[in-house]
Amino acid sequence: MNASSERFAKSQEYFERAARVIPGGIYGSKSPGFLVPGHFPYYLSSASGCRIKDVDGNEFIDYLCGYGSQIVGYGNPEVDRRALAQIAVGDLLNQPHPVMVELAERLVGSVSGMDWAVFSKNGSDMTTLATSLAMAETGKQIVIAAEDAYHGATNWCSSNVFPVFASEEQRNIAYFQYNDIAGLEALFARHRGKIACVILTPYHHPTFKPQLMPSPDFFPTVERLCATEGAYFIMDDIRANYRLDAAGSHVRFDAHPQMVTMGKAMANGYPLSVLLGTKDLAVTASGFFITGTYWMSGAPMLAAMATLDEIERLGGVPRLEKLGAILKEGLESLGAAAGFGARVSGPLAIPYLTFDEDPNLYFNQRFCAAMADRGIFIHPHHNWFISLALTEKDLEITLDAARGSFAQMAAERQSFRAGPPR
Amino acid sequence: MKRKIEALSREEKAILAGIRLSVTAHLVAEVAAVDKDLAVLCKAPFTLSLAAAGVPGRAKLICRDGAISVWFGDRHGDELGASTKGAAGGMLLFPNARACARSLAGGRGVIIPLPFGIAFPRALRFFKAAASRAPALLRSPDLPPTIKARLLLAATVHGLSAVAGDSWLEKRMHHFPDGIAQVVAGDALFLLEKKGRMIRVLENEPNGRSDAAALRIPDAILTFSSPESAIAVLSGKRQAVVALGAGEVTIAGLLSLIQGLFSVLDRLSWYLGVGVGEDEK
């Protein structure tokens, strides 16, 4: 047994057991192969603030935040206090808890341009509902989306590409490259009279690639084309909500969608997502049978209210961006000093590091593994998230680890079997 | 649910037969390189084609300078240059895809021998010996793990290449990036190039063709930590995902390319699991 497997002995033991009873052991984006096996834990047991602890007792400063959900920190006392108090007296009831009304009022009042809200549990629930509403309202079937964008794990938008799923629904998705205005115009021309909606993320966050901010002309063009076609513009803000603008990420880019989906950071890890829409869609939405056994449980909604309060109290987007800027500047300058083209892309609060000289991400994998060895959990293939529980001291520790990791990579560079020959 | 060959579409039967043709031919060539008895049968040159009626792909074994090379593709493709004088052998033609899949899986089936030249008898002698030697060798406990890993890996990569054209995989092949993947197990190293709907095994060794693409830095690398781990995974005794989690397999570089190849591997396994008849072994 080598040092790394000793470090994660219990994780590996659980994984071996899991593989006997769970397909793939751990499925989806949490599978070991998506990280760097041998350098990351497979099972976590606890967390507090911005720190996570695995089943072997290893602790990490975390930059994944439960894939974005933990915006005010793991175990935030105020969020947990309000949610747990409700759980103690009944969470999932026959009828909704009144907090559902309060939360809908609060979101409609704070998310720019929106008039109504419906709740569920996952991003996929809401993106599917949004596109369905657009189709029902317009009587048209084509959905336009950006290539490599993630809108969920249901068949119409997932990477489960099997011919048997090549349903009408899947064939009706037309793809273009994010920010490619000419490509988008061509799609509108090709499908004129058949387009129900365009669904976009506020900025492009494809897996395995640098992140891409929208060009200044992008959303105005989307809006112009949608208006001419009579199609809806859906902003899928599931991943970014509350980290770009408290009023919705679309505000950051002066965009004006008719529907907005939010999730992840909404309730600081308690399961909740929301679809917000404009007045003209309310009648169609009210005619939809929107339901799920757990969709109206009260505790996550109370957590969502508390999360909004806590975000405000802890400094909100400006604070997240201040922390993100320290990380970005630190990583880029330390990388450059070590001779690497390290580049942090995307919003300051949702950064992702890539290396200009290595599009295949060999360097990412080495760097993230070296950071994990030093107690920092950053993901080699997925964007990271900044939490309001993070402190300047944590960043100092992180950048110290980065200095060591870059130095280690520089020393090993000659022995790299793969990656660019330099 | 185990599927029987009768339940396959015409296209699927042809894909299955193509897989068997390619895997058998490449395995035979690999075995000839490590087996002394077979080496004796490779002293004089010969060519031998393996084909099945209704199957677009065919395999050609070319024995030259004591070594066997293999070409696999459709009838109009490049066939590794001109044959050496006196090497013309012939063809083993299966009357249909089912007979091909069945015979090459070790069952009984009709084979039509078509001699084209004087080398046919020695080509046939070699093939019969090698085709029965390959599975026996793989089952032998005395076979060194490095060789066994290489044989299994060769069968796998050429199986991937043969199954890639399956229409079931069309959308999936489009969904993952093009690039070159390097697969390593002990001394064995194979390079696979995925381009559009095709997967090609790049020749990178002295006895093979020189291939410019093979000199490129691979976009992704899959490494088995030992020949034993390769054998366990490639023979289906250990789940790949568990081996990955345990560090017995590592993947690096363009992960989406490796993940895509895994999905092609799943389809290959599906084909290899098809029941080919009562005589199947």
XYZ file of C-alpha atoms in Angstrom:
703
model
C 0.000 0.000 0.000
C 1.514 3.343 -0.988
C 1.328 6.596 0.947
C -1.655 7.972 -0.907
C -3.707 4.821 -0.565
C -2.902 4.721 3.149
C -4.115 8.282 3.393
C -7.461 7.310 1.879
C -7.724 3.710 3.100
C -11.265 4.033 4.448
C -12.452 5.893 1.367
C -11.135 3.088 -0.808
C -12.653 0.445 1.425
C -16.070 2.100 1.161
C -15.627 2.438 -2.574
C -14.856 -1.247 -3.008
C -18.015 -2.063 -1.045
C -20.014 0.470 -2.999
C -18.974 -0.976 -6.343
C -20.654 -4.248 -5.349
C -24.055 -2.688 -4.729
C -24.084 0.681 -6.529
C -23.479 0.886 -10.282
C -20.128 2.561 -10.750
C -19.564 2.794 -6.991
C -20.088 6.544 -7.054
C -21.896 7.760 -10.120
C -22.005 10.973 -12.100
C -19.832 13.974 -11.401
C -18.700 12.623 -8.022
C -17.079 9.493 -9.456
C -13.392 9.068 -8.548
C -12.267 9.282 -12.163
C -13.556 12.849 -12.380
C -10.989 13.880 -9.749
C -7.471 12.457 -9.502
C -7.694 9.050 -7.797
C -5.111 8.567 -5.089
C -5.028 12.263 -4.233
C -8.644 12.953 -3.325
C -11.017 11.304 -0.884
C -14.063 9.482 -2.206
C -16.197 9.851 0.903
C -16.574 12.865 3.149
C -17.981 12.712 6.632
C -18.272 16.265 7.926
C -17.675 19.906 7.185
C -17.674 23.276 8.864
C -17.334 26.711 7.344
C -15.011 26.287 4.371
C -13.417 23.078 5.599
C -14.362 19.520 4.784
C -13.226 16.320 6.441
C -13.075 12.875 4.849
C -13.758 9.461 6.361
C -10.028 8.982 6.998
C -9.834 12.196 8.993
C -8.053 14.292 6.346
C -9.108 17.921 6.291
C -9.225 20.227 3.282
C -9.964 23.872 2.629
C -12.769 23.491 0.153
C -13.283 25.357 -3.110
C -16.084 23.214 -4.493
C -18.701 24.126 -1.858
C -20.868 21.067 -2.423
C -20.817 21.894 -6.142
C -21.761 25.470 -5.419
C -24.461 25.032 -2.834
C -22.553 26.150 0.255
C -22.434 29.873 -0.283
C -22.414 30.906 3.386
C -20.393 27.952 4.604
C -21.035 24.402 5.716
C -23.139 24.252 8.849
C -23.899 27.956 8.835
C -25.457 28.326 12.307
C -28.255 30.692 11.328
C -29.333 28.716 8.263
C -29.233 25.450 10.181
C -31.023 26.915 13.194
C -34.033 27.961 11.135
C -34.171 24.819 9.011
C -33.647 22.394 11.888
C -36.274 24.125 14.017
C -38.807 23.407 11.286
C -37.616 19.834 10.852
C -38.216 19.302 14.562
C -41.864 20.274 14.185
C -42.538 18.868 10.719
C -40.852 19.502 7.414
C -42.744 17.657 4.686
C -46.448 18.186 5.270
C -49.594 17.526 3.218
C -49.868 21.152 2.262
C -47.194 23.838 1.889
C -45.777 25.729 4.826
C -46.514 29.484 4.714
C -42.829 30.187 4.235
C -43.390 29.199 0.598
C -45.429 32.369 0.132
C -42.867 34.494 1.921
C -40.007 33.088 -0.116
C -41.863 33.538 -3.407
C -42.636 37.153 -2.453
C -39.051 37.770 -1.502
C -37.644 36.300 -4.727
C -40.169 38.057 -6.942
C -39.247 41.261 -5.130
C -35.517 40.765 -5.499
C -34.877 38.964 -8.792
C -35.066 41.547 -11.506
C -37.973 41.358 -13.934
C -39.688 38.336 -12.402
C -43.343 38.112 -11.359
C -43.893 34.590 -10.067
C -42.009 31.609 -8.627
C -42.469 27.838 -8.419
C -40.238 25.538 -6.405
C -38.745 22.088 -6.783
C -35.545 20.325 -5.779
C -33.064 20.169 -8.646
C -31.831 22.240 -11.522
C -33.031 19.672 -14.050
C -36.588 19.967 -12.693
C -36.595 23.664 -13.396
C -34.828 23.804 -16.745
C -37.171 21.087 -18.012
C -40.199 22.959 -16.710
C -38.979 26.243 -18.212
C -38.481 24.833 -21.700
C -41.801 22.965 -21.458
C -43.604 26.156 -20.488
C -42.044 27.978 -23.421
C -43.185 25.247 -25.787
C -46.713 25.195 -24.360
C -46.996 28.974 -24.470
C -45.675 29.374 -28.013
C -46.976 26.150 -29.516
C -43.493 25.680 -30.975
C -40.966 22.947 -30.319
C -37.417 24.034 -31.058
C -35.179 24.820 -28.077
C -31.894 26.584 -28.782
C -28.986 25.960 -26.433
C -25.226 26.440 -26.429
C -22.924 23.538 -27.235
C -21.306 22.064 -24.081
C -23.621 23.995 -21.767
C -24.974 22.028 -18.828
C -28.713 22.310 -18.219
C -29.277 19.113 -16.284
C -29.351 15.341 -16.414
C -32.713 14.603 -18.006
C -32.807 13.063 -21.451
C -33.455 16.228 -23.456
C -30.243 17.856 -22.284
C -28.020 15.195 -20.760
C -24.904 13.469 -21.974
C -26.705 10.123 -21.914
C -26.493 9.849 -25.659
C -28.225 6.672 -26.735
C -30.116 6.266 -30.002
C -33.097 4.980 -28.076
C -33.408 8.440 -26.472
C -33.306 10.207 -29.805
C -36.869 11.231 -29.238
C -38.662 14.136 -30.812
C -37.748 16.067 -27.678
C -34.005 15.495 -28.111
C -34.073 16.137 -31.833
C -35.704 19.482 -31.193
C -32.671 20.920 -29.439
C -30.563 23.051 -31.774
C -27.043 23.933 -30.691
C -24.693 26.814 -31.422
C -21.404 27.968 -29.910
C -21.810 30.294 -26.931
C -21.126 33.897 -27.986
C -21.291 32.989 -31.688
C -23.759 35.597 -32.853
C -23.575 34.599 -36.530
C -24.183 30.967 -35.588
C -27.176 31.945 -33.481
C -28.631 34.095 -36.255
C -28.205 31.192 -38.658
C -30.116 28.901 -36.301
C -32.956 31.390 -36.008
C -33.076 31.676 -39.795
C -33.054 27.902 -40.251
C -35.829 27.257 -37.720
C -37.883 30.407 -38.262
C -41.425 30.043 -36.935
C -40.564 26.918 -34.926
C -38.465 28.234 -32.038
C -39.982 28.081 -28.563
C -37.059 29.401 -26.553
C -33.366 29.986 -26.098
C -31.889 28.649 -22.868
C -28.524 30.028 -21.811
C -26.333 30.272 -18.767
C -25.290 33.805 -17.774
C -21.736 32.915 -18.697
C -20.394 29.735 -20.307
C -19.054 27.109 -17.917
C -18.314 23.971 -19.913
C -16.652 21.066 -18.143
C -12.986 20.482 -19.030
C -12.588 23.917 -20.640
C -11.855 27.499 -19.620
C -14.927 29.538 -18.722
C -16.192 32.193 -21.078
C -17.935 35.461 -20.222
C -20.676 36.726 -22.579
C -19.573 39.231 -25.191
C -21.272 42.665 -24.933
C -23.380 42.005 -28.036
C -24.431 38.514 -27.086
C -27.503 38.949 -24.886
C -28.854 41.972 -26.829
C -28.724 39.781 -29.945
C -30.452 36.901 -28.169
C -33.186 39.253 -27.019
C -33.631 40.825 -30.460
C -33.860 37.446 -32.174
C -36.268 36.079 -29.549
C -38.499 39.141 -29.839
C -38.669 38.849 -33.628
C -39.346 35.119 -33.492
C -41.787 35.272 -30.588
C -39.571 32.933 -28.574
C -38.749 33.023 -24.868
C -35.355 33.711 -23.370
C -34.563 31.490 -20.377
C -31.613 32.286 -18.142
C -30.348 29.120 -16.485
C -28.803 30.627 -13.378
C -28.664 27.367 -11.418
C -24.910 27.316 -11.062
C -24.197 31.001 -10.687
C -27.090 32.432 -8.712
C -26.172 34.774 -5.832
C -22.504 34.744 -6.845
C -22.772 37.327 -9.627
C -25.626 39.525 -8.504
C -28.204 39.259 -5.736
C -30.901 40.289 -8.229
C -30.000 37.449 -10.598
C -26.921 36.969 -12.736
C -28.732 38.429 -15.749
C -28.606 41.826 -14.063
C -24.831 41.662 -14.143
C -24.965 41.555 -17.943
C -28.008 43.763 -18.424
C -29.940 40.834 -19.875
C -33.727 40.550 -19.729
C -34.903 36.945 -19.750
C -38.561 35.969 -19.346
C -37.678 33.017 -17.142
C -34.857 32.438 -14.643
C -33.928 29.162 -12.972
C -32.019 29.118 -9.687
C -30.769 26.367 -7.416
C -27.494 25.295 -5.823
C -26.671 28.258 -3.539
C -30.348 29.061 -2.952
C -30.656 27.326 0.397
C -27.015 26.706 1.300
C -27.227 22.980 0.650
C -30.819 22.303 1.632
C -32.530 20.902 -1.447
C -34.378 23.634 -3.294
C -34.606 25.114 -6.753
C -36.859 27.714 -8.269
C -38.231 28.812 -11.605
C -39.135 32.487 -11.852
C -41.061 33.950 -14.739
C -42.736 36.999 -16.182
C -46.427 37.807 -15.915
C -47.358 36.700 -19.436
C -46.340 33.113 -18.611
C -48.278 32.906 -15.352
C -51.500 31.554 -16.852
C -49.737 28.770 -18.715
C -47.668 27.982 -15.614
C -50.809 27.766 -13.488
C -52.231 25.245 -15.943
C -49.229 22.949 -15.596
C -49.302 20.011 -13.196
C -46.149 20.927 -11.277
C -45.460 18.560 -8.448
C -43.125 16.213 -6.662
C -43.451 14.558 -3.278
C -40.736 16.659 -1.662
C -41.062 19.857 -3.639
C -42.918 21.875 -1.023
C -41.097 20.840 2.136
C -40.763 23.813 4.429
C -37.302 23.504 5.963
C -35.351 24.166 2.745
C -37.476 27.242 2.133
C -36.724 28.539 5.611
C -33.072 27.780 4.884
C -33.386 29.794 1.675
C -34.733 32.799 3.596
C -31.905 32.494 6.109
C -29.341 32.109 3.327
C -30.438 35.378 1.766
C -30.094 37.094 5.159
C -26.689 35.566 5.730
C -25.404 36.475 2.279
C -26.326 40.063 2.989
C -24.838 40.020 6.482
C -21.567 38.472 5.315
C -20.989 40.961 2.534
C -22.628 39.340 -0.500
C -21.188 39.493 -3.987
C -18.619 42.247 -3.253
C -17.075 40.127 -0.507
C -17.103 36.982 -2.682
C -15.402 38.902 -5.470
C -12.802 40.361 -3.135
C -11.860 36.853 -2.002
C -11.989 35.558 -5.574
C -9.712 38.335 -6.785
C -7.074 37.455 -4.174
C -7.203 33.832 -5.316
C -7.072 34.669 -9.016
C -4.212 37.131 -8.728
C -2.309 34.837 -6.405
C -2.612 31.743 -8.564
C -1.816 33.522 -11.804
C 1.241 35.281 -10.439
C 2.571 32.205 -8.620
C 2.037 30.171 -11.779
C 3.860 32.718 -13.911
C 6.741 32.854 -11.440
C 7.114 29.092 -11.761
C 7.041 29.301 -15.556
C 3.454 28.227 -16.164
C 0.691 29.927 -18.113
C -1.801 29.527 -15.295
C -5.026 31.357 -16.075
C -8.112 31.729 -13.919
C -11.237 32.177 -16.040
C -14.860 32.981 -15.269
C -16.419 35.211 -12.609
C -14.267 35.991 -9.582
C -16.647 34.087 -7.307
C -16.734 31.038 -9.614
C -13.150 30.627 -10.805
C -11.532 27.851 -12.795
C -7.825 27.388 -13.421
C -6.394 26.147 -16.701
C -2.945 26.266 -18.218
C -2.567 28.043 -21.542
C 0.057 25.572 -22.697
C -1.986 22.468 -21.906
C -5.563 22.257 -23.236
C -5.702 18.565 -22.345
C -5.533 19.372 -18.633
C -2.538 17.213 -17.677
C -1.223 20.207 -15.753
C -4.595 20.800 -14.108
C -4.622 17.239 -12.877
C -1.079 17.490 -11.537
C -1.680 20.843 -9.918
C -4.962 19.871 -8.283
C -3.437 16.599 -7.068
C -0.502 18.502 -5.573
C -2.911 20.934 -3.913
C -5.015 18.084 -2.512
C -1.820 16.557 -1.105
C -1.408 19.877 0.711
C -4.969 19.964 2.035
C -6.653 22.153 -0.582
C -9.680 20.769 -2.440
C -9.823 22.295 -5.890
C -11.279 20.460 -8.859
C -9.212 19.721 -11.980
C -12.185 19.517 -14.347
C -15.047 21.526 -12.880
C -15.237 25.197 -11.962
C -14.704 26.110 -8.321
C -16.873 28.184 -5.990
C -15.968 30.807 -3.435
C -17.833 30.737 -0.134
C -18.509 33.571 2.265
C -17.083 31.343 5.002
C -13.643 31.650 3.418
C -11.237 34.095 5.068
C -8.102 35.912 4.025
C -6.175 33.534 6.280
C -7.587 30.545 4.383
C -6.498 32.160 1.131
C -3.021 32.697 2.541
C -2.804 28.984 3.356
C -4.162 28.158 -0.105
C -1.628 30.330 -1.892
C 1.200 28.882 0.203
C 0.076 25.456 -0.953
C -0.082 26.736 -4.521
C 3.491 28.006 -4.275
C 4.607 24.541 -3.197
C 2.497 22.839 -5.844
C 3.813 24.984 -8.685
C 7.365 24.417 -7.451
C 6.746 20.676 -7.387
C 5.365 20.797 -10.931
C 8.316 22.857 -12.125
C 10.741 20.348 -10.610
C 8.879 17.442 -12.189
C 8.429 19.144 -15.521
C 11.379 17.430 -17.148
C 9.984 14.057 -16.265
C 6.467 14.718 -17.626
C 5.733 12.000 -20.116
C 2.814 13.897 -21.452
C 1.865 17.451 -22.039
C 3.610 20.046 -24.108
C 7.355 19.508 -24.558
C 9.008 22.501 -22.915
C -30.077 -9.841 -20.456
C -28.069 -12.009 -22.814
C -28.933 -11.319 -26.427
C -28.795 -13.956 -29.144
C -27.388 -13.358 -32.561
C -30.778 -14.055 -34.164
C -32.163 -11.011 -32.387
C -29.579 -8.669 -33.932
C -30.303 -6.502 -36.941
C -28.443 -7.147 -40.186
C -26.112 -4.235 -39.399
C -25.433 -5.501 -35.881
C -24.619 -8.976 -37.145
C -22.143 -7.457 -39.587
C -20.553 -5.374 -36.809
C -20.259 -8.448 -34.593
C -18.655 -10.442 -37.408
C -16.300 -7.525 -38.117
C -15.248 -7.435 -34.469
C -14.544 -11.162 -34.500
C -12.590 -10.932 -37.756
C -10.433 -8.060 -36.532
C -9.861 -9.343 -33.010
C -9.026 -12.850 -34.220
C -6.607 -11.649 -36.875
C -4.785 -9.303 -34.514
C -4.698 -11.827 -31.720
C -3.285 -14.446 -34.064
C -0.554 -12.022 -35.114
C 0.294 -11.201 -31.493
C 0.400 -14.862 -30.530
C 2.664 -15.677 -33.484
C 5.153 -13.157 -32.155
C 5.490 -14.913 -28.810
C 4.977 -18.592 -29.599
C 7.960 -20.608 -30.846
C 5.849 -23.291 -32.542
C 3.973 -20.695 -34.514
C 7.155 -18.853 -35.381
C 8.275 -21.949 -37.273
C 5.147 -21.676 -39.428
C 5.995 -18.072 -40.303
C 9.332 -18.765 -41.957
C 7.981 -18.543 -45.498
C 5.757 -15.667 -46.620
C 2.020 -15.916 -47.156
C -1.141 -13.881 -47.135
C -4.516 -14.958 -45.878
C -7.748 -13.003 -45.914
C -10.652 -13.578 -43.572
C -14.026 -12.399 -44.783
C -17.718 -13.061 -44.438
C -20.452 -12.589 -47.007
C -22.477 -9.480 -46.217
C -19.828 -8.056 -43.903
C -18.080 -4.943 -45.208
C -14.894 -5.391 -43.189
C -12.344 -8.076 -43.813
C -9.002 -8.938 -42.266
C -5.802 -9.797 -44.038
C -2.830 -11.531 -42.478
C 0.463 -10.864 -44.189
C 3.444 -12.981 -43.243
C 6.693 -11.379 -44.275
C 10.227 -11.764 -42.901
C 8.985 -14.109 -40.208
C 6.480 -11.640 -38.774
C 2.724 -11.294 -39.174
C 1.082 -7.955 -39.951
C -2.632 -7.428 -40.036
C -4.783 -5.173 -42.117
C -8.452 -4.713 -41.334
C -10.908 -2.594 -43.218
C -13.338 -2.521 -46.072
C -12.621 -4.088 -49.442
C -11.407 -0.929 -51.043
C -8.845 0.049 -48.470
C -5.089 0.028 -48.410
C -3.730 -3.465 -47.835
C -0.224 -2.896 -46.515
C 1.434 -2.690 -49.905
C 2.221 -5.356 -52.457
C 2.612 -8.977 -51.512
C 5.979 -10.658 -51.614
C 6.471 -12.966 -54.593
C 5.171 -16.433 -53.899
C 3.222 -15.273 -50.891
C -0.242 -15.341 -52.410
C -2.334 -17.552 -50.194
C -6.050 -17.184 -50.276
C -9.150 -16.452 -48.323
C -11.255 -18.076 -45.662
C -14.786 -17.007 -46.467
C -17.639 -17.394 -44.030
C -21.006 -17.717 -45.788
C -22.610 -15.144 -43.502
C -22.042 -12.987 -40.432
C -23.536 -15.553 -38.088
C -21.218 -18.318 -39.268
C -18.297 -15.947 -38.943
C -19.163 -14.832 -35.405
C -19.867 -18.381 -34.367
C -16.730 -19.952 -35.848
C -14.388 -17.262 -34.580
C -15.926 -17.483 -31.109
C -14.833 -21.110 -31.031
C -18.018 -22.763 -32.229
C -18.653 -24.865 -35.298
C -19.502 -23.151 -38.527
C -19.123 -23.377 -42.263
C -15.939 -21.919 -43.755
C -15.257 -21.813 -47.488
C -11.528 -21.997 -48.293
C -10.609 -20.041 -51.442
C -7.006 -20.677 -52.495
C -5.466 -17.960 -54.661
C -1.841 -19.087 -54.762
C 0.771 -21.593 -53.777
C 1.145 -20.256 -50.257
C -2.403 -21.182 -49.311
C -1.578 -24.506 -47.608
C 0.992 -22.926 -45.296
C -1.281 -19.964 -44.641
C -4.050 -22.335 -43.666
C -1.712 -24.427 -41.541
C -0.589 -21.328 -39.713
C -4.072 -19.972 -39.151
C -5.497 -23.222 -37.841
C -2.611 -23.604 -35.417
C -2.646 -19.983 -34.314
C -6.411 -19.712 -33.956
C -6.514 -22.631 -31.580
C -3.304 -21.602 -29.817
C -4.497 -18.093 -28.941
C -7.338 -19.021 -26.565
C -5.287 -21.859 -25.081
C -2.446 -19.468 -24.421
C -4.745 -16.928 -22.786
C -6.084 -19.640 -20.495
C -2.644 -20.975 -19.612
C -1.474 -20.224 -16.059
C 2.116 -20.387 -17.298
C 1.766 -17.459 -19.659
C 3.780 -14.523 -18.287
C 1.455 -11.697 -17.195
C 3.218 -9.181 -19.438
C 2.381 -11.248 -22.523
C -1.144 -12.014 -21.415
C -1.787 -8.320 -20.756
C -0.471 -7.436 -24.177
C -2.683 -10.014 -25.900
C -5.786 -8.858 -24.066
C -4.973 -5.233 -24.719
C -4.416 -5.900 -28.417
C -7.761 -7.681 -28.639
C -9.469 -4.801 -26.838
C -8.055 -1.923 -28.864
C -8.732 -3.639 -32.166
C -12.211 -4.537 -30.957
C -12.786 -0.850 -30.192
C -11.681 0.048 -33.675
C -14.041 -2.504 -35.224
C -17.097 -1.526 -33.188
C -16.730 2.255 -33.626
C -18.722 2.343 -36.854
C -21.832 0.925 -35.174
C -24.756 3.266 -35.753
C -25.769 2.846 -32.095
C -22.620 4.814 -31.268
C -23.069 7.502 -33.886
C -24.351 10.253 -31.598
C -22.039 9.226 -28.801
C -19.000 9.323 -31.066
C -19.990 12.841 -32.038
C -20.373 13.748 -28.393
C -16.781 13.179 -27.279
C -13.686 14.894 -28.636
C -11.314 13.680 -31.299
C -7.785 12.905 -30.209
C -5.125 10.331 -29.536
C -5.334 8.114 -26.484
C -2.401 6.104 -25.238
C -3.119 2.846 -23.416
C -0.310 1.275 -21.438
C -0.015 -2.017 -19.571
C 3.512 -3.003 -18.610
C 5.558 -3.130 -21.803
C 2.514 -2.994 -24.035
C 1.610 0.398 -25.413
C -1.125 1.135 -27.924
C -2.202 4.410 -29.445
C -5.781 4.925 -30.511
C -6.835 7.796 -32.697
C -10.479 8.830 -32.470
C -11.582 10.973 -35.368
C -15.244 11.575 -36.048
C -16.927 8.186 -36.131
C -13.688 6.252 -36.534
C -11.213 4.759 -34.098
C -7.913 3.693 -35.524
C -5.130 1.773 -33.803
C -1.962 3.633 -34.690
C 1.054 1.631 -35.603
C 3.901 2.826 -33.470
C 6.259 -0.081 -33.384
C 9.258 -1.010 -35.495
C 7.523 -3.870 -37.239
C 4.502 -1.776 -38.107
C 3.880 1.130 -40.421
C 5.349 4.447 -39.453
C 2.473 6.709 -38.579
C 2.874 10.453 -38.221
C -0.039 10.670 -35.806
C 1.682 8.190 -33.528
C 4.480 10.671 -32.982
C 2.098 13.262 -31.558
C 1.838 13.749 -27.838
C -1.218 11.778 -26.758
C -4.233 13.803 -25.691
C -5.062 11.306 -22.975
C -3.320 8.417 -21.275
C -4.787 5.347 -19.616
C -2.241 3.358 -17.656
C -2.660 0.047 -15.913
C -0.353 0.027 -12.903
C 0.713 -3.557 -13.630
C 0.121 -6.301 -16.173
C -1.881 -8.105 -13.506
C -4.260 -5.193 -13.117
C -4.676 -5.034 -16.891
C -5.465 -8.742 -17.011
C -7.994 -8.454 -14.195
C -9.831 -5.568 -15.856
C -9.608 -6.716 -19.463
C -10.741 -10.218 -18.648
C -13.737 -8.849 -16.748
C -12.620 -10.118 -13.346
C -12.306 -6.626 -11.870
C -14.592 -3.716 -12.614
C -12.691 -0.936 -14.347
C -14.262 1.642 -12.077
C -13.074 -0.173 -8.959
C -9.586 -0.530 -10.385
C -9.646 3.182 -11.121
C -10.737 3.983 -7.597
C -8.030 1.753 -6.174
C -5.321 3.381 -8.276
C -4.717 0.228 -10.338
C -5.703 2.208 -13.404
C -4.883 5.868 -13.861
C -6.247 8.237 -16.432
C -4.726 11.566 -17.355
C -5.163 14.309 -19.907
C -8.334 14.768 -21.902
C -10.657 12.775 -19.671
C -13.649 13.258 -21.949
C -11.786 11.280 -24.620
C -11.167 8.375 -22.232
C -14.732 8.512 -20.950
C -15.958 8.398 -24.536
C -13.774 5.389 -25.272
C -15.235 3.691 -22.199
C -18.672 4.032 -23.730
C -17.377 2.423 -26.929
C -15.868 -0.325 -24.769
C -19.299 -0.879 -23.214
C -20.704 -1.405 -26.684
C -17.868 -3.790 -27.524
C -18.645 -5.793 -24.391
C -22.289 -5.870 -25.429
C -21.347 -7.422 -28.760
C -18.932 -9.890 -27.210
C -21.710 -10.980 -24.877
C -24.026 -11.907 -27.727
C -24.869 -15.614 -27.818
C -23.753 -16.972 -31.166
C -25.431 -20.393 -31.094
C -25.640 -23.709 -29.317
C -22.045 -24.496 -30.127
C -20.703 -21.329 -28.606
C -17.906 -21.773 -26.136
